């Protein structure tokens, strides 16, 4: 079984023994040799078309996910990471940062912060003087005294403060997933959190076993 | 006397009876008829050159500002808005949002958030699905249930939460300035704040009267 999470910028593949990404603008020919069944979810129509052109038998599992929420316009990737969490704040840190709240198995809503890559692009775009070197070794208890720190402090706080405020309100564990999570974990040490690297793939497997392979 | 604050994107002019902005890429010929002495500060070299080409007698007052701080790389616009505030958090909301802390006349440091315009550009740049309509009528106590609210909630929180955290730490009044301030004031009702539309120009006048015209 090959799992694939198609995002805004990459195909993220997971096989039994490997885990790799391919940019959505790159060719898929180098994985043509993969013979197992591909199961995927996607938030990117164009990239889905390309996958299906190369692997016509790939199965879109989204129709089996059946996640109940009053939220309008929730991406399938957000739905699946939330699906099997009864109580928690689910933070998926990718090109955007989605934050969702689950309470007693019910989805209460969520919000969407810009991803770290987006913040990296935004500053030099405002002014050349705000070009900077990204750094996650910033003490957020000290007021910055140099522009590079001032920008990194702001990026980190812009992401961390809204998430901590949600934690203060709901007091339920945080589940981090998504590659860039590791950059931020050290700032959440006082909070009960779990880093679930494979949250999306593990949830996909559950959906597949319950609805397709288990049948 | 004509005052001019040259920023990343605009010339901001203030005369006795008018207050107007001209984009840095626009021509300055339409103000050629202004006859009074221009005093300016600038964070934009190219735009400064253009002003001086049109008004060779314009005076850069930055050399008179003499603001003491350990902060490295503090823009002259930030220096002048802080200069005459003994105790306060100075928040200047423009193309970037600068936040500076003054305590007993000493500058403790500051940080730089992206401006609202920058946030508006960043989301559709991450994904076409994140194109949205900016809205400041968002209840930050409710978890969003639709993507447009989710993005506005995130933008507002990304800006407001770090500023409120600084207020909690220093408990000193907030001075808002910069055109976009008005979009955010309603979220600070529980905090002692002042909106000082002309903070930068009033400080410039003080510098001019003490150092140039007063002599």
PDB file of C-alpha atoms in Angstrom, chain A residues 1-155:
ATOM      1  CA  UNK A   1       0.000   0.000   0.000  1.00  0.00           C
ATOM      2  CA  UNK A   2       1.283   3.465  -0.953  1.00  0.00           C
ATOM      3  CA  UNK A   3      -0.226   6.511   0.709  1.00  0.00           C
ATOM      4  CA  UNK A   4      -0.127   9.962  -0.828  1.00  0.00           C
ATOM      5  CA  UNK A   5      -1.149  13.324   0.642  1.00  0.00           C
ATOM      6  CA  UNK A   6      -1.391  15.881  -2.176  1.00  0.00           C
ATOM      7  CA  UNK A   7      -0.969  19.377  -0.827  1.00  0.00           C
ATOM      8  CA  UNK A   8      -0.594  22.855  -2.278  1.00  0.00           C
ATOM      9  CA  UNK A   9       3.093  22.423  -3.051  1.00  0.00           C
ATOM     10  CA  UNK A  10       4.019  18.714  -2.798  1.00  0.00           C
ATOM     11  CA  UNK A  11       2.986  15.106  -3.258  1.00  0.00           C
ATOM     12  CA  UNK A  12       3.857  13.494   0.080  1.00  0.00           C
ATOM     13  CA  UNK A  13       4.296   9.736  -0.352  1.00  0.00           C
ATOM     14  CA  UNK A  14       4.504   7.137   2.395  1.00  0.00           C
ATOM     15  CA  UNK A  15       5.273   3.500   1.753  1.00  0.00           C
ATOM     16  CA  UNK A  16       6.117   0.789   4.260  1.00  0.00           C
ATOM     17  CA  UNK A  17       9.789   1.694   4.126  1.00  0.00           C
ATOM     18  CA  UNK A  18       9.957   5.208   2.784  1.00  0.00           C
ATOM     19  CA  UNK A  19       8.609   8.700   3.195  1.00  0.00           C
ATOM     20  CA  UNK A  20       9.353  11.281   0.517  1.00  0.00           C
ATOM     21  CA  UNK A  21       8.007  14.399  -1.152  1.00  0.00           C
ATOM     22  CA  UNK A  22       7.854  15.394  -4.794  1.00  0.00           C
ATOM     23  CA  UNK A  23       7.083  18.984  -5.790  1.00  0.00           C
ATOM     24  CA  UNK A  24       3.733  19.358  -7.572  1.00  0.00           C
ATOM     25  CA  UNK A  25       5.556  20.847 -10.554  1.00  0.00           C
ATOM     26  CA  UNK A  26       8.046  17.962 -10.798  1.00  0.00           C
ATOM     27  CA  UNK A  27       7.608  14.882 -12.992  1.00  0.00           C
ATOM     28  CA  UNK A  28       6.200  11.698 -11.452  1.00  0.00           C
ATOM     29  CA  UNK A  29       8.058   9.385 -13.823  1.00  0.00           C
ATOM     30  CA  UNK A  30      10.714   8.579 -11.229  1.00  0.00           C
ATOM     31  CA  UNK A  31       8.105   6.755  -9.147  1.00  0.00           C
ATOM     32  CA  UNK A  32       6.612   4.908 -12.112  1.00  0.00           C
ATOM     33  CA  UNK A  33       8.248   1.703 -10.844  1.00  0.00           C
ATOM     34  CA  UNK A  34       6.049   1.690  -7.710  1.00  0.00           C
ATOM     35  CA  UNK A  35       3.679  -1.218  -8.200  1.00  0.00           C
ATOM     36  CA  UNK A  36       1.494  -1.243  -5.075  1.00  0.00           C
ATOM     37  CA  UNK A  37      -1.944   0.326  -4.851  1.00  0.00           C
ATOM     38  CA  UNK A  38      -1.870   4.082  -4.261  1.00  0.00           C
ATOM     39  CA  UNK A  39      -4.448   5.625  -1.910  1.00  0.00           C
ATOM     40  CA  UNK A  40      -4.552   9.397  -1.790  1.00  0.00           C
ATOM     41  CA  UNK A  41      -6.247  12.519  -0.515  1.00  0.00           C
ATOM     42  CA  UNK A  42      -5.831  15.875  -2.218  1.00  0.00           C
ATOM     43  CA  UNK A  43      -6.478  19.592  -1.824  1.00  0.00           C
ATOM     44  CA  UNK A  44      -4.970  20.272  -5.237  1.00  0.00           C
ATOM     45  CA  UNK A  45      -7.031  19.461  -8.357  1.00  0.00           C
ATOM     46  CA  UNK A  46      -4.274  20.010 -10.886  1.00  0.00           C
ATOM     47  CA  UNK A  47      -1.819  17.769  -9.030  1.00  0.00           C
ATOM     48  CA  UNK A  48      -4.547  15.117  -8.646  1.00  0.00           C
ATOM     49  CA  UNK A  49      -5.053  15.045 -12.411  1.00  0.00           C
ATOM     50  CA  UNK A  50      -1.338  14.507 -12.927  1.00  0.00           C
ATOM     51  CA  UNK A  51      -1.216  11.669 -10.396  1.00  0.00           C
ATOM     52  CA  UNK A  52      -4.193   9.946 -12.048  1.00  0.00           C
ATOM     53  CA  UNK A  53      -2.641  10.341 -15.470  1.00  0.00           C
ATOM     54  CA  UNK A  54       0.434   8.456 -14.225  1.00  0.00           C
ATOM     55  CA  UNK A  55      -1.446   6.023 -11.950  1.00  0.00           C
ATOM     56  CA  UNK A  56      -4.981   5.571 -13.303  1.00  0.00           C
ATOM     57  CA  UNK A  57      -5.824   3.046 -10.562  1.00  0.00           C
ATOM     58  CA  UNK A  58      -4.926   5.345  -7.639  1.00  0.00           C
ATOM     59  CA  UNK A  59      -7.866   5.609  -5.225  1.00  0.00           C
ATOM     60  CA  UNK A  60      -9.115   8.899  -3.777  1.00  0.00           C
ATOM     61  CA  UNK A  61     -10.238   7.918  -0.268  1.00  0.00           C
ATOM     62  CA  UNK A  62     -11.950  11.219   0.516  1.00  0.00           C
ATOM     63  CA  UNK A  63     -15.429   9.827  -0.112  1.00  0.00           C
ATOM     64  CA  UNK A  64     -14.915   7.382   2.763  1.00  0.00           C
ATOM     65  CA  UNK A  65     -13.823   9.992   5.294  1.00  0.00           C
ATOM     66  CA  UNK A  66     -17.288  11.275   6.154  1.00  0.00           C
ATOM     67  CA  UNK A  67     -16.153  13.802   8.773  1.00  0.00           C
ATOM     68  CA  UNK A  68     -19.033  15.675  10.397  1.00  0.00           C
ATOM     69  CA  UNK A  69     -18.587  19.384  11.040  1.00  0.00           C
ATOM     70  CA  UNK A  70     -20.485  22.651  10.695  1.00  0.00           C
ATOM     71  CA  UNK A  71     -17.309  24.188   9.258  1.00  0.00           C
ATOM     72  CA  UNK A  72     -17.749  25.265   5.644  1.00  0.00           C
ATOM     73  CA  UNK A  73     -14.819  24.697   3.328  1.00  0.00           C
ATOM     74  CA  UNK A  74     -12.662  22.450   5.508  1.00  0.00           C
ATOM     75  CA  UNK A  75      -9.907  20.830   3.432  1.00  0.00           C
ATOM     76  CA  UNK A  76      -9.902  17.021   3.343  1.00  0.00           C
ATOM     77  CA  UNK A  77      -6.421  17.016   4.903  1.00  0.00           C
ATOM     78  CA  UNK A  78      -7.767  18.864   7.941  1.00  0.00           C
ATOM     79  CA  UNK A  79     -10.746  16.540   8.164  1.00  0.00           C
ATOM     80  CA  UNK A  80      -8.659  13.408   8.219  1.00  0.00           C
ATOM     81  CA  UNK A  81      -6.179  14.575  10.845  1.00  0.00           C
ATOM     82  CA  UNK A  82      -9.091  15.483  13.119  1.00  0.00           C
ATOM     83  CA  UNK A  83     -11.233  12.412  12.437  1.00  0.00           C
ATOM     84  CA  UNK A  84      -9.879  10.046  15.097  1.00  0.00           C
ATOM     85  CA  UNK A  85      -9.069  12.600  17.815  1.00  0.00           C
ATOM     86  CA  UNK A  86     -11.722  12.832  20.511  1.00  0.00           C
ATOM     87  CA  UNK A  87     -10.291  15.754  22.466  1.00  0.00           C
ATOM     88  CA  UNK A  88      -7.474  17.908  21.254  1.00  0.00           C
ATOM     89  CA  UNK A  89      -6.151  20.926  19.406  1.00  0.00           C
ATOM     90  CA  UNK A  90      -4.777  19.689  16.098  1.00  0.00           C
ATOM     91  CA  UNK A  91      -2.052  21.891  14.629  1.00  0.00           C
ATOM     92  CA  UNK A  92      -0.839  20.978  11.148  1.00  0.00           C
ATOM     93  CA  UNK A  93       2.188  23.078  10.205  1.00  0.00           C
ATOM     94  CA  UNK A  94       2.693  23.169   6.451  1.00  0.00           C
ATOM     95  CA  UNK A  95       2.464  25.868   3.773  1.00  0.00           C
ATOM     96  CA  UNK A  96      -0.402  27.104   5.946  1.00  0.00           C
ATOM     97  CA  UNK A  97      -0.891  26.307   9.633  1.00  0.00           C
ATOM     98  CA  UNK A  98      -4.326  24.876  10.359  1.00  0.00           C
ATOM     99  CA  UNK A  99      -5.528  24.773  13.949  1.00  0.00           C
ATOM    100  CA  UNK A 100      -8.654  22.724  14.748  1.00  0.00           C
ATOM    101  CA  UNK A 101     -10.428  22.006  18.004  1.00  0.00           C
ATOM    102  CA  UNK A 102     -12.042  18.650  18.776  1.00  0.00           C
ATOM    103  CA  UNK A 103     -14.111  18.182  21.931  1.00  0.00           C
ATOM    104  CA  UNK A 104     -15.861  14.907  22.797  1.00  0.00           C
ATOM    105  CA  UNK A 105     -15.473  13.835  19.179  1.00  0.00           C
ATOM    106  CA  UNK A 106     -17.106  17.033  17.898  1.00  0.00           C
ATOM    107  CA  UNK A 107     -15.295  19.527  15.662  1.00  0.00           C
ATOM    108  CA  UNK A 108     -15.771  23.008  17.142  1.00  0.00           C
ATOM    109  CA  UNK A 109     -14.058  24.937  14.337  1.00  0.00           C
ATOM    110  CA  UNK A 110     -10.607  26.146  13.496  1.00  0.00           C
ATOM    111  CA  UNK A 111      -8.392  28.769  11.972  1.00  0.00           C
ATOM    112  CA  UNK A 112      -5.625  29.153   9.390  1.00  0.00           C
ATOM    113  CA  UNK A 113      -2.345  30.946  10.056  1.00  0.00           C
ATOM    114  CA  UNK A 114       0.260  31.525   7.343  1.00  0.00           C
ATOM    115  CA  UNK A 115       2.981  28.842   7.283  1.00  0.00           C
ATOM    116  CA  UNK A 116       6.584  29.558   8.189  1.00  0.00           C
ATOM    117  CA  UNK A 117       7.590  29.634   4.504  1.00  0.00           C
ATOM    118  CA  UNK A 118       4.935  32.277   3.872  1.00  0.00           C
ATOM    119  CA  UNK A 119       6.285  34.419   6.719  1.00  0.00           C
ATOM    120  CA  UNK A 120       9.797  34.045   5.297  1.00  0.00           C
ATOM    121  CA  UNK A 121       8.614  35.515   1.995  1.00  0.00           C
ATOM    122  CA  UNK A 122       6.447  38.282   3.419  1.00  0.00           C
ATOM    123  CA  UNK A 123       9.071  40.471   5.141  1.00  0.00           C
ATOM    124  CA  UNK A 124      11.513  41.118   2.281  1.00  0.00           C
ATOM    125  CA  UNK A 125       8.409  41.746   0.190  1.00  0.00           C
ATOM    126  CA  UNK A 126       7.412  44.663   2.487  1.00  0.00           C
ATOM    127  CA  UNK A 127      10.875  46.245   2.319  1.00  0.00           C
ATOM    128  CA  UNK A 128      14.344  45.135   1.287  1.00  0.00           C
ATOM    129  CA  UNK A 129      15.459  46.331   4.724  1.00  0.00           C
ATOM    130  CA  UNK A 130      13.372  43.556   6.269  1.00  0.00           C
ATOM    131  CA  UNK A 131      15.320  40.768   4.539  1.00  0.00           C
ATOM    132  CA  UNK A 132      16.331  38.458   7.405  1.00  0.00           C
ATOM    133  CA  UNK A 133      17.724  35.072   8.392  1.00  0.00           C
ATOM    134  CA  UNK A 134      15.129  32.744   9.883  1.00  0.00           C
ATOM    135  CA  UNK A 135      16.036  31.627  13.376  1.00  0.00           C
ATOM    136  CA  UNK A 136      14.076  29.617  15.920  1.00  0.00           C
ATOM    137  CA  UNK A 137      16.592  30.116  18.702  1.00  0.00           C
ATOM    138  CA  UNK A 138      14.879  33.240  19.996  1.00  0.00           C
ATOM    139  CA  UNK A 139      14.085  33.981  23.626  1.00  0.00           C
ATOM    140  CA  UNK A 140      10.479  35.173  23.537  1.00  0.00           C
ATOM    141  CA  UNK A 141      10.771  36.583  27.059  1.00  0.00           C
ATOM    142  CA  UNK A 142      13.259  39.211  25.899  1.00  0.00           C
ATOM    143  CA  UNK A 143      12.309  42.244  23.845  1.00  0.00           C
ATOM    144  CA  UNK A 144      14.457  42.216  20.697  1.00  0.00           C
ATOM    145  CA  UNK A 145      17.245  44.760  20.231  1.00  0.00           C
ATOM    146  CA  UNK A 146      18.136  44.067  16.615  1.00  0.00           C
ATOM    147  CA  UNK A 147      16.008  43.830  13.457  1.00  0.00           C
ATOM    148  CA  UNK A 148      16.768  40.164  12.698  1.00  0.00           C
ATOM    149  CA  UNK A 149      15.612  39.123  16.163  1.00  0.00           C
ATOM    150  CA  UNK A 150      12.660  41.526  15.981  1.00  0.00           C
ATOM    151  CA  UNK A 151      11.352  39.756  12.870  1.00  0.00           C
ATOM    152  CA  UNK A 152      11.940  36.213  14.147  1.00  0.00           C
ATOM    153  CA  UNK A 153      10.368  37.112  17.496  1.00  0.00           C
ATOM    154  CA  UNK A 154       7.327  38.450  15.637  1.00  0.00           C
ATOM    155  CA  UNK A 155       6.933  35.420  13.374  1.00  0.00           C
TER     156      UNK A 155
END
